[in-house]
Every structure is written in structure tokens, then in C-alpha cells.
Amino acid sequence: MKVLVTGGSGFIGSHVVDILRAKGIEVRVYDMVMPTYRKDIEYYQGSLLDLEALRMAFSGITDVFHLGAVADVKDVFEDPHASEAINVRGTINVLEAVRRSRGAVKRVIYGSTTWVYSEVTEQYVDEQTPLHPPAHLYTATKIASEYYCQSYSKLYNVPVTILRYGIPYGPRARDGAVVPIFVQKALRGEPLTIAGDGSQFRKFVYVEDLAEGNVLALKTVAQNKIYNLDGTEKVTIKQIAETVQKVIGNVKIEYVPARPGDFGGKEVASQLAKNELGWEPKVSFEEGVRRYVEWYKAKVATADAEWARVDQSLK
Ligand SMILES: NC(=O)c1ccc[n+]([C@@H]2O[C@H](COP(=O)([O-])OP(=O)(O)OC[C@H]3O[C@@H](n4cnc5c(N)ncnc54)[C@H](O)[C@@H]3O)[C@@H](O)[C@H]2O)c1
């Protein structure tokens, strides 16, 4: 068994790589950017837009996690044309490379999002809930990719598994998400600002739990299925701020008027993943924030040490 991870240098992909390696599974990363979090992985530099490069990278591969994408909704909003190419054409390129592998690649696991439910009217949703046309372009690219996965599965017998991730947090998260914003503000001694009363909730999923769910999806039962992988704890914005306050200490919380149209959140059921994959998130929100803070402080300390070394060498 040898697994290719597209987007394996990114936030979620890097944790999938870690768990695959911890299980002794051989891994090759396909990404535009070199993975920097560990040195023992095979890396193939290439774009999802380059079908021939993808085909070459598939040599000797048995399973693919397709996590390479423009994953930040703000980036998609700012450049919808380029984002559509990477997120949608990129997915069809992966599926086509698998089709042309003539059965050598046994599975494509596609990283989708629970945002696909954002326009449905029900408050409680599961994998059977019919989707509504999305308002956001990012979501449109994810739903289009899901449909391509299903078409390749039906027309060409390419075995696929679609995983709809909840909101991940943890080490290596990008800076623009709520937990990194609050933690970094708190470490700078700035107050944490909450719009409204802070009662809006989200369910977060700790990234290593999410990565574990990805690897469990290699099970045969997951072939041609969709699973939600969402957190179980409901965390309000107020609780996020209070958790950061508890972990870091000496942080002020300030309340400002609510913004119109703040998303209230939906209840996404992950029961199918529990029943069929044996997946359940294990890390509590407080523990996850603690691990993120430790990772972030270590990252800053390493960067500071590197600057000090450069400074010294210039003297
Ligand atoms: N982070 C989230 O909040 C979240 C939530 C739900 C679903 N997802 C999905 O999970 C997947 C991974 O997201 P992430 O948060 O790890 O994102 P990320 O931005 O950290 O990682 C994406 C990776 O894709 C690579 N990539 C981008 N364009 C490429 C191209 N043309 N060719 C090759 N590689 C390319 C990037 O270099 C990066 O390493 C994405 O499909 C995303 O839509 C993310």
C-alpha cells in the first residue's frame, strides 16, 4: 500500500500524512509547496492543473487523499476564476489520473466540507439531507467536486469516498481562523472582541481527530459513501474566548454590537462515521486549544531563534 496525498503540505493534509506514517503506511505528497513539518516523506512537486504530472506522481500508488485546494473562502471570493480551476478542474484531473491508472489506484478520498449544507432549511442535517444550490463560490466548487466524484464512480467504477469536514482547528491552522486569531491576540496582550452576546455556536473538530477519520475511511465499507466528520461539542464564541482566557491567562474579553447575518450554525450528524468507521472525535476543545497554543509558541520561539542567528551572523 502506498498513499498519495494531494495538498499534503497543507493544514489537514499534513496531519493525514502524520497519521498514515504513524501507521507505517508509505506516503507521497503531491503539492505545489514543499512539506516542511517533517523530512521523511517522499514529495512530488506539481500542480493539480497538470494532468500529466499527476499521472506520473501516481506511479506505484494504491490510494489517494485529495486535499489540495484553495481552501480559504476569502481567497476564493477574491479570485473565483483561478480557484474554480484548482478546486474543480483539479479534482477532475485527480479522478482522470485514477481512471487512467486502470485499477491500480483503489480509492480516492475527497476532502469536502459541511458547508455544503449551508443553504438547506433544516437545522439537523445528515448525509441524506438533499443539498440546495450554494450561495458561496467556495461551496459551489466543493459540491461540483463531490458530483464529479460520484459521476466517475458510477461511469468508470472509480471507487470514491467523500468526507464532509466540520471546522478544523489545531497545530498548523492558518492564521485567519477564529481560534488562531483569538490565541494570537491574547498572546500579544490584546483584548478578545465578541460581536453580540457570543451565544452563536460552532462545532469544531480537532485536526488530528479529523485526520484519523480520513485514514479510517480507507476501510472497504467506506467505498462509494459520504460521511460527515464533525465535532461533537457545541462551542459558543463566548466559550472560545473564555477557553483562550483560561489557557493563556490574563486576557480581557470585550463585547461589541452584533453584525447582521452572522451564521447561527447547523447540527451536523456524524453518526454514520461512528457506526461504520468507528470514528469519534476524542480531543476536547480545551485540550485542542492548549495543543494549538503550545505549537504556536514553539513556532514563534523557533522563528525568533532563527532571526537571532541571522542577526548574529551579520554582525
Ligand atoms: N480548513 C478548513 O476549514 C476546511 C474545512 C472543510 C474542508 N476543507 C477542505 O479540506 C481540504 C484541505 O484544506 P486545508 O485547510 O488543509 O487547506 P490548506 O490551504 O492548508 O492546504 C491546501 C494545500 O493545497 C495545496 N495546493 C493549492 N493549490 C494547488 C495546486 N494547484 N496544485 C497542488 N497543490 C495545491 C496548497 O499548497 C496547500 O498545501 C480542502 O479541500 C478544503 O476545501 C477545509
Short mmCIF file of N, CA, C and O in Angstrom, two decimals, residues 10-98:
data_model
loop_
_atom_site.label_atom_id
_atom_site.label_comp_id
_atom_site.label_asym_id
_atom_site.label_seq_id
_atom_site.Cartn_x
_atom_site.Cartn_y
_atom_site.Cartn_z
N GLY A 10 -0.39 21.05 3.34
CA GLY A 10 -1.33 21.98 3.97
C GLY A 10 -1.72 21.54 5.37
O GLY A 10 -1.18 20.57 5.94
N PHE A 11 -2.67 22.27 5.93
CA PHE A 11 -3.10 22.08 7.32
C PHE A 11 -3.63 20.66 7.55
O PHE A 11 -3.04 19.87 8.30
N ILE A 12 -4.71 20.29 6.91
CA ILE A 12 -5.33 18.99 7.18
C ILE A 12 -4.48 17.87 6.57
O ILE A 12 -4.22 16.85 7.22
N GLY A 13 -4.02 18.09 5.32
CA GLY A 13 -3.23 17.06 4.64
C GLY A 13 -2.00 16.65 5.44
O GLY A 13 -1.65 15.47 5.51
N SER A 14 -1.34 17.62 6.09
CA SER A 14 -0.12 17.30 6.84
C SER A 14 -0.44 16.37 8.01
O SER A 14 0.35 15.48 8.34
N HIS A 15 -1.60 16.54 8.62
CA HIS A 15 -1.97 15.66 9.74
C HIS A 15 -2.39 14.27 9.22
O HIS A 15 -2.15 13.26 9.89
N VAL A 16 -2.99 14.24 8.04
CA VAL A 16 -3.31 12.93 7.44
C VAL A 16 -2.00 12.18 7.18
O VAL A 16 -1.86 10.99 7.48
N VAL A 17 -1.00 12.92 6.66
CA VAL A 17 0.32 12.31 6.41
C VAL A 17 0.89 11.76 7.72
O VAL A 17 1.38 10.63 7.78
N ASP A 18 0.84 12.56 8.78
CA ASP A 18 1.39 12.12 10.07
C ASP A 18 0.74 10.81 10.54
O ASP A 18 1.42 9.90 11.01
N ILE A 19 -0.58 10.74 10.40
CA ILE A 19 -1.27 9.53 10.89
C ILE A 19 -0.97 8.33 10.00
O ILE A 19 -0.73 7.23 10.48
N LEU A 20 -0.91 8.55 8.69
CA LEU A 20 -0.56 7.45 7.79
C LEU A 20 0.83 6.92 8.14
O LEU A 20 1.04 5.70 8.24
N ARG A 21 1.78 7.84 8.35
CA ARG A 21 3.16 7.42 8.67
C ARG A 21 3.20 6.69 10.02
O ARG A 21 3.90 5.71 10.18
N ALA A 22 2.41 7.20 10.98
CA ALA A 22 2.39 6.57 12.31
C ALA A 22 1.86 5.13 12.20
O ALA A 22 2.21 4.28 13.02
N LYS A 23 1.04 4.87 11.20
CA LYS A 23 0.52 3.51 10.99
C LYS A 23 1.43 2.69 10.08
O LYS A 23 1.08 1.60 9.64
N GLY A 24 2.58 3.27 9.73
CA GLY A 24 3.56 2.55 8.91
C GLY A 24 3.21 2.50 7.44
O GLY A 24 3.74 1.66 6.70
N ILE A 25 2.31 3.39 7.00
CA ILE A 25 1.89 3.38 5.58
C ILE A 25 2.81 4.32 4.80
O ILE A 25 3.10 5.44 5.24
N GLU A 26 3.25 3.88 3.64
CA GLU A 26 4.11 4.71 2.78
C GLU A 26 3.30 5.86 2.18
O GLU A 26 2.15 5.65 1.76
N VAL A 27 3.92 7.04 2.11
CA VAL A 27 3.20 8.23 1.67
C VAL A 27 4.02 9.02 0.64
O VAL A 27 5.24 9.12 0.76
N ARG A 28 3.32 9.56 -0.33
CA ARG A 28 3.93 10.54 -1.24
C ARG A 28 3.03 11.78 -1.23
O ARG A 28 1.80 11.64 -1.37
N VAL A 29 3.63 12.93 -1.05
CA VAL A 29 2.87 14.19 -1.05
C VAL A 29 2.93 14.80 -2.45
O VAL A 29 4.00 14.87 -3.06
N TYR A 30 1.78 15.23 -2.95
CA TYR A 30 1.72 15.97 -4.22
C TYR A 30 1.21 17.36 -3.90
O TYR A 30 0.07 17.54 -3.44
N ASP A 31 2.04 18.36 -4.10
CA ASP A 31 1.66 19.73 -3.71
C ASP A 31 2.56 20.69 -4.49
O ASP A 31 3.63 20.30 -4.96
N MET A 32 2.12 21.94 -4.58
CA MET A 32 2.97 22.97 -5.19
C MET A 32 4.06 23.38 -4.22
O MET A 32 5.10 23.87 -4.62
N VAL A 33 3.74 23.24 -2.93
CA VAL A 33 4.61 23.73 -1.87
C VAL A 33 5.24 22.54 -1.16
O VAL A 33 4.57 21.54 -0.89
N MET A 34 6.52 22.67 -0.83
CA MET A 34 7.22 21.56 -0.19
C MET A 34 6.75 21.38 1.26
O MET A 34 6.57 22.37 1.96
N PRO A 35 6.54 20.14 1.71
CA PRO A 35 6.17 19.95 3.12
C PRO A 35 7.36 20.28 4.02
O PRO A 35 8.47 19.83 3.76
N THR A 36 7.13 21.08 5.06
CA THR A 36 8.25 21.49 5.92
C THR A 36 8.13 20.89 7.32
O THR A 36 9.04 21.03 8.12
N TYR A 37 7.00 20.25 7.63
CA TYR A 37 6.75 19.78 9.00
C TYR A 37 7.47 18.48 9.33
O TYR A 37 7.53 18.08 10.48
N ARG A 38 7.96 17.77 8.32
CA ARG A 38 8.76 16.57 8.56
C ARG A 38 9.64 16.30 7.33
O ARG A 38 9.33 16.77 6.24
N LYS A 39 10.70 15.52 7.55
CA LYS A 39 11.67 15.38 6.46
C LYS A 39 11.62 13.99 5.80
O LYS A 39 12.31 13.75 4.82
N ASP A 40 10.79 13.08 6.37
CA ASP A 40 10.87 11.70 5.91
C ASP A 40 9.77 11.31 4.93
O ASP A 40 9.39 10.16 4.87
N ILE A 41 9.26 12.30 4.17
CA ILE A 41 8.20 11.91 3.22
C ILE A 41 8.65 12.20 1.80
O ILE A 41 9.30 13.20 1.54
N GLU A 42 8.23 11.29 0.92
CA GLU A 42 8.51 11.49 -0.48
C GLU A 42 7.63 12.66 -0.97
O GLU A 42 6.45 12.70 -0.66
N TYR A 43 8.24 13.55 -1.74
CA TYR A 43 7.50 14.74 -2.19
C TYR A 43 7.59 14.87 -3.70
O TYR A 43 8.67 14.75 -4.27
N TYR A 44 6.45 15.08 -4.33
CA TYR A 44 6.41 15.31 -5.77
C TYR A 44 5.83 16.70 -5.97
O TYR A 44 4.68 16.95 -5.61
N GLN A 45 6.65 17.61 -6.50
CA GLN A 45 6.15 18.96 -6.69
C GLN A 45 5.37 19.05 -8.00
O GLN A 45 5.88 18.66 -9.05
N GLY A 46 4.12 19.49 -7.91
CA GLY A 46 3.33 19.62 -9.12
C GLY A 46 2.02 20.30 -8.83
O GLY A 46 1.62 20.45 -7.68
N SER A 47 1.37 20.72 -9.91
CA SER A 47 0.07 21.39 -9.76
C SER A 47 -1.06 20.43 -10.07
O SER A 47 -0.93 19.55 -10.94
N LEU A 48 -2.18 20.66 -9.42
CA LEU A 48 -3.38 19.87 -9.71
C LEU A 48 -3.88 20.15 -11.12
O LEU A 48 -4.66 19.39 -11.67
N LEU A 49 -3.40 21.24 -11.71
CA LEU A 49 -3.83 21.59 -13.06
C LEU A 49 -3.06 20.82 -14.12
O LEU A 49 -3.40 20.87 -15.30
N ASP A 50 -2.02 20.09 -13.71
CA ASP A 50 -1.14 19.39 -14.64
C ASP A 50 -1.45 17.88 -14.61
O ASP A 50 -0.90 17.14 -13.79
N LEU A 51 -2.31 17.46 -15.51
CA LEU A 51 -2.74 16.06 -15.51
C LEU A 51 -1.58 15.09 -15.72
O LEU A 51 -1.51 14.04 -15.09
N GLU A 52 -0.65 15.47 -16.61
CA GLU A 52 0.47 14.55 -16.89
C GLU A 52 1.37 14.40 -15.67
O GLU A 52 1.82 13.29 -15.35
N ALA A 53 1.63 15.52 -14.98
CA ALA A 53 2.45 15.43 -13.75
C ALA A 53 1.73 14.57 -12.71
O ALA A 53 2.35 13.73 -12.05
N LEU A 54 0.42 14.75 -12.60
CA LEU A 54 -0.35 13.93 -11.66
C LEU A 54 -0.23 12.46 -12.01
O LEU A 54 -0.01 11.61 -11.15
N ARG A 55 -0.36 12.16 -13.29
CA ARG A 55 -0.29 10.75 -13.72
C ARG A 55 1.06 10.14 -13.35
O ARG A 55 1.15 9.00 -12.92
N MET A 56 2.12 10.95 -13.53
CA MET A 56 3.46 10.44 -13.18
C MET A 56 3.57 10.22 -11.67
O MET A 56 4.12 9.23 -11.22
N ALA A 57 2.98 11.16 -10.93
CA ALA A 57 3.05 11.06 -9.46
C ALA A 57 2.26 9.85 -8.94
O ALA A 57 2.47 9.40 -7.82
N PHE A 58 1.34 9.34 -9.77
CA PHE A 58 0.51 8.20 -9.35
C PHE A 58 1.23 6.86 -9.48
O PHE A 58 0.69 5.83 -9.08
N SER A 59 2.43 6.89 -10.03
CA SER A 59 3.14 5.62 -10.24
C SER A 59 3.37 4.90 -8.90
O SER A 59 3.93 5.47 -7.96
N GLY A 60 2.89 3.67 -8.81
CA GLY A 60 3.08 2.85 -7.60
C GLY A 60 2.10 3.17 -6.48
O GLY A 60 2.19 2.62 -5.38
N ILE A 61 1.13 4.06 -6.76
CA ILE A 61 0.19 4.50 -5.72
C ILE A 61 -1.06 3.59 -5.71
O ILE A 61 -1.59 3.22 -6.75
N THR A 62 -1.55 3.27 -4.48
CA THR A 62 -2.74 2.43 -4.36
C THR A 62 -3.98 3.22 -3.92
O THR A 62 -5.11 2.81 -4.20
N ASP A 63 -3.78 4.32 -3.19
CA ASP A 63 -4.92 5.10 -2.68
C ASP A 63 -4.56 6.58 -2.69
O ASP A 63 -3.40 6.93 -2.48
N VAL A 64 -5.57 7.43 -2.89
CA VAL A 64 -5.31 8.87 -2.96
C VAL A 64 -6.23 9.62 -1.99
O VAL A 64 -7.44 9.40 -1.97
N PHE A 65 -5.60 10.52 -1.20
CA PHE A 65 -6.39 11.51 -0.46
C PHE A 65 -6.29 12.79 -1.25
O PHE A 65 -5.17 13.30 -1.46
N HIS A 66 -7.42 13.33 -1.69
CA HIS A 66 -7.37 14.56 -2.47
C HIS A 66 -7.78 15.75 -1.60
O HIS A 66 -8.97 16.03 -1.42
N LEU A 67 -6.76 16.42 -1.04
CA LEU A 67 -7.00 17.54 -0.13
C LEU A 67 -6.40 18.85 -0.65
O LEU A 67 -6.50 19.88 0.02
N GLY A 68 -5.77 18.82 -1.80
CA GLY A 68 -5.21 20.04 -2.38
C GLY A 68 -6.35 20.90 -2.90
O GLY A 68 -7.25 20.42 -3.58
N ALA A 69 -6.33 22.18 -2.55
CA ALA A 69 -7.42 23.08 -2.98
C ALA A 69 -7.09 24.51 -2.57
O ALA A 69 -6.16 24.74 -1.79
N VAL A 70 -7.91 25.45 -3.07
CA VAL A 70 -7.94 26.78 -2.48
C VAL A 70 -8.98 26.65 -1.37
O VAL A 70 -10.18 26.56 -1.63
N ALA A 71 -8.50 26.58 -0.13
CA ALA A 71 -9.38 26.19 0.98
C ALA A 71 -9.91 27.37 1.76
O ALA A 71 -10.82 27.21 2.57
N ASP A 72 -9.35 28.55 1.52
CA ASP A 72 -9.78 29.73 2.27
C ASP A 72 -10.88 30.44 1.47
O ASP A 72 -10.64 30.88 0.34
N VAL A 73 -12.06 30.54 2.06
CA VAL A 73 -13.20 31.15 1.34
C VAL A 73 -12.89 32.56 0.86
O VAL A 73 -13.38 32.99 -0.18
N LYS A 74 -12.05 33.27 1.61
CA LYS A 74 -11.71 34.66 1.21
C LYS A 74 -10.91 34.63 -0.09
O LYS A 74 -11.11 35.47 -0.96
N ASP A 75 -9.98 33.67 -0.20
CA ASP A 75 -9.19 33.56 -1.44
C ASP A 75 -10.09 33.23 -2.62
O ASP A 75 -9.89 33.74 -3.73
N VAL A 76 -11.08 32.36 -2.40
CA VAL A 76 -12.00 32.00 -3.49
C VAL A 76 -12.81 33.23 -3.89
O VAL A 76 -13.00 33.50 -5.08
N PHE A 77 -13.25 33.99 -2.90
CA PHE A 77 -14.04 35.20 -3.18
C PHE A 77 -13.22 36.18 -4.02
O PHE A 77 -13.70 36.78 -4.96
N GLU A 78 -11.93 36.32 -3.66
CA GLU A 78 -11.09 37.30 -4.34
C GLU A 78 -10.68 36.85 -5.74
O GLU A 78 -10.51 37.67 -6.63
N ASP A 79 -10.51 35.55 -5.94
CA ASP A 79 -10.12 35.07 -7.26
C ASP A 79 -10.92 33.82 -7.63
O ASP A 79 -10.40 32.69 -7.63
N PRO A 80 -12.21 34.02 -7.97
CA PRO A 80 -13.08 32.87 -8.24
C PRO A 80 -12.62 32.05 -9.44
O PRO A 80 -12.74 30.82 -9.45
N HIS A 81 -12.06 32.73 -10.45
CA HIS A 81 -11.70 32.03 -11.69
C HIS A 81 -10.56 31.04 -11.44
O HIS A 81 -10.66 29.85 -11.79
N ALA A 82 -9.49 31.52 -10.81
CA ALA A 82 -8.35 30.63 -10.52
C ALA A 82 -8.76 29.55 -9.51
O ALA A 82 -8.33 28.40 -9.61
N SER A 83 -9.59 29.93 -8.56
CA SER A 83 -9.99 28.98 -7.52
C SER A 83 -10.83 27.85 -8.11
O SER A 83 -10.69 26.69 -7.75
N GLU A 84 -11.71 28.24 -9.02
CA GLU A 84 -12.55 27.22 -9.67
C GLU A 84 -11.67 26.22 -10.41
O GLU A 84 -11.89 25.01 -10.36
N ALA A 85 -10.62 26.73 -11.08
CA ALA A 85 -9.73 25.83 -11.83
C ALA A 85 -9.09 24.82 -10.88
O ALA A 85 -9.10 23.61 -11.13
N ILE A 86 -8.54 25.31 -9.78
CA ILE A 86 -7.83 24.40 -8.86
C ILE A 86 -8.82 23.46 -8.17
O ILE A 86 -8.59 22.25 -8.10
N ASN A 87 -9.93 24.01 -7.69
CA ASN A 87 -10.84 23.19 -6.89
C ASN A 87 -11.68 22.23 -7.72
O ASN A 87 -12.01 21.14 -7.26
N VAL A 88 -12.05 22.63 -8.92
CA VAL A 88 -12.95 21.78 -9.70
C VAL A 88 -12.17 21.02 -10.79
O VAL A 88 -12.18 19.79 -10.81
N ARG A 89 -11.44 21.75 -11.63
CA ARG A 89 -10.65 21.06 -12.65
C ARG A 89 -9.57 20.20 -11.98
O ARG A 89 -9.27 19.10 -12.43
N GLY A 90 -9.04 20.70 -10.88
CA GLY A 90 -8.05 19.93 -10.13
C GLY A 90 -8.61 18.59 -9.69
O GLY A 90 -7.94 17.55 -9.78
N THR A 91 -9.86 18.60 -9.25
CA THR A 91 -10.49 17.34 -8.81
C THR A 91 -10.70 16.40 -10.00
O THR A 91 -10.42 15.20 -9.91
N ILE A 92 -11.18 16.96 -11.10
CA ILE A 92 -11.42 16.08 -12.25
C ILE A 92 -10.08 15.53 -12.76
O ILE A 92 -10.01 14.38 -13.22
N ASN A 93 -9.01 16.30 -12.64
CA ASN A 93 -7.68 15.79 -13.04
C ASN A 93 -7.28 14.61 -12.16
O ASN A 93 -6.75 13.60 -12.66
N VAL A 94 -7.52 14.72 -10.86
CA VAL A 94 -7.19 13.61 -9.96
C VAL A 94 -8.02 12.38 -10.35
O VAL A 94 -7.50 11.26 -10.48
N LEU A 95 -9.32 12.60 -10.57
CA LEU A 95 -10.20 11.46 -10.91
C LEU A 95 -9.78 10.84 -12.25
O LEU A 95 -9.79 9.61 -12.41
N GLU A 96 -9.40 11.70 -13.19
CA GLU A 96 -9.00 11.20 -14.51
C GLU A 96 -7.68 10.40 -14.40
O GLU A 96 -7.54 9.35 -15.04
N ALA A 97 -6.76 10.92 -13.60
CA ALA A 97 -5.49 10.19 -13.41
C ALA A 97 -5.77 8.83 -12.78
O ALA A 97 -5.15 7.82 -13.14
N VAL A 98 -6.75 8.77 -11.87
CA VAL A 98 -7.11 7.48 -11.25
C VAL A 98 -7.75 6.58 -12.31
O VAL A 98 -7.42 5.39 -12.43
#
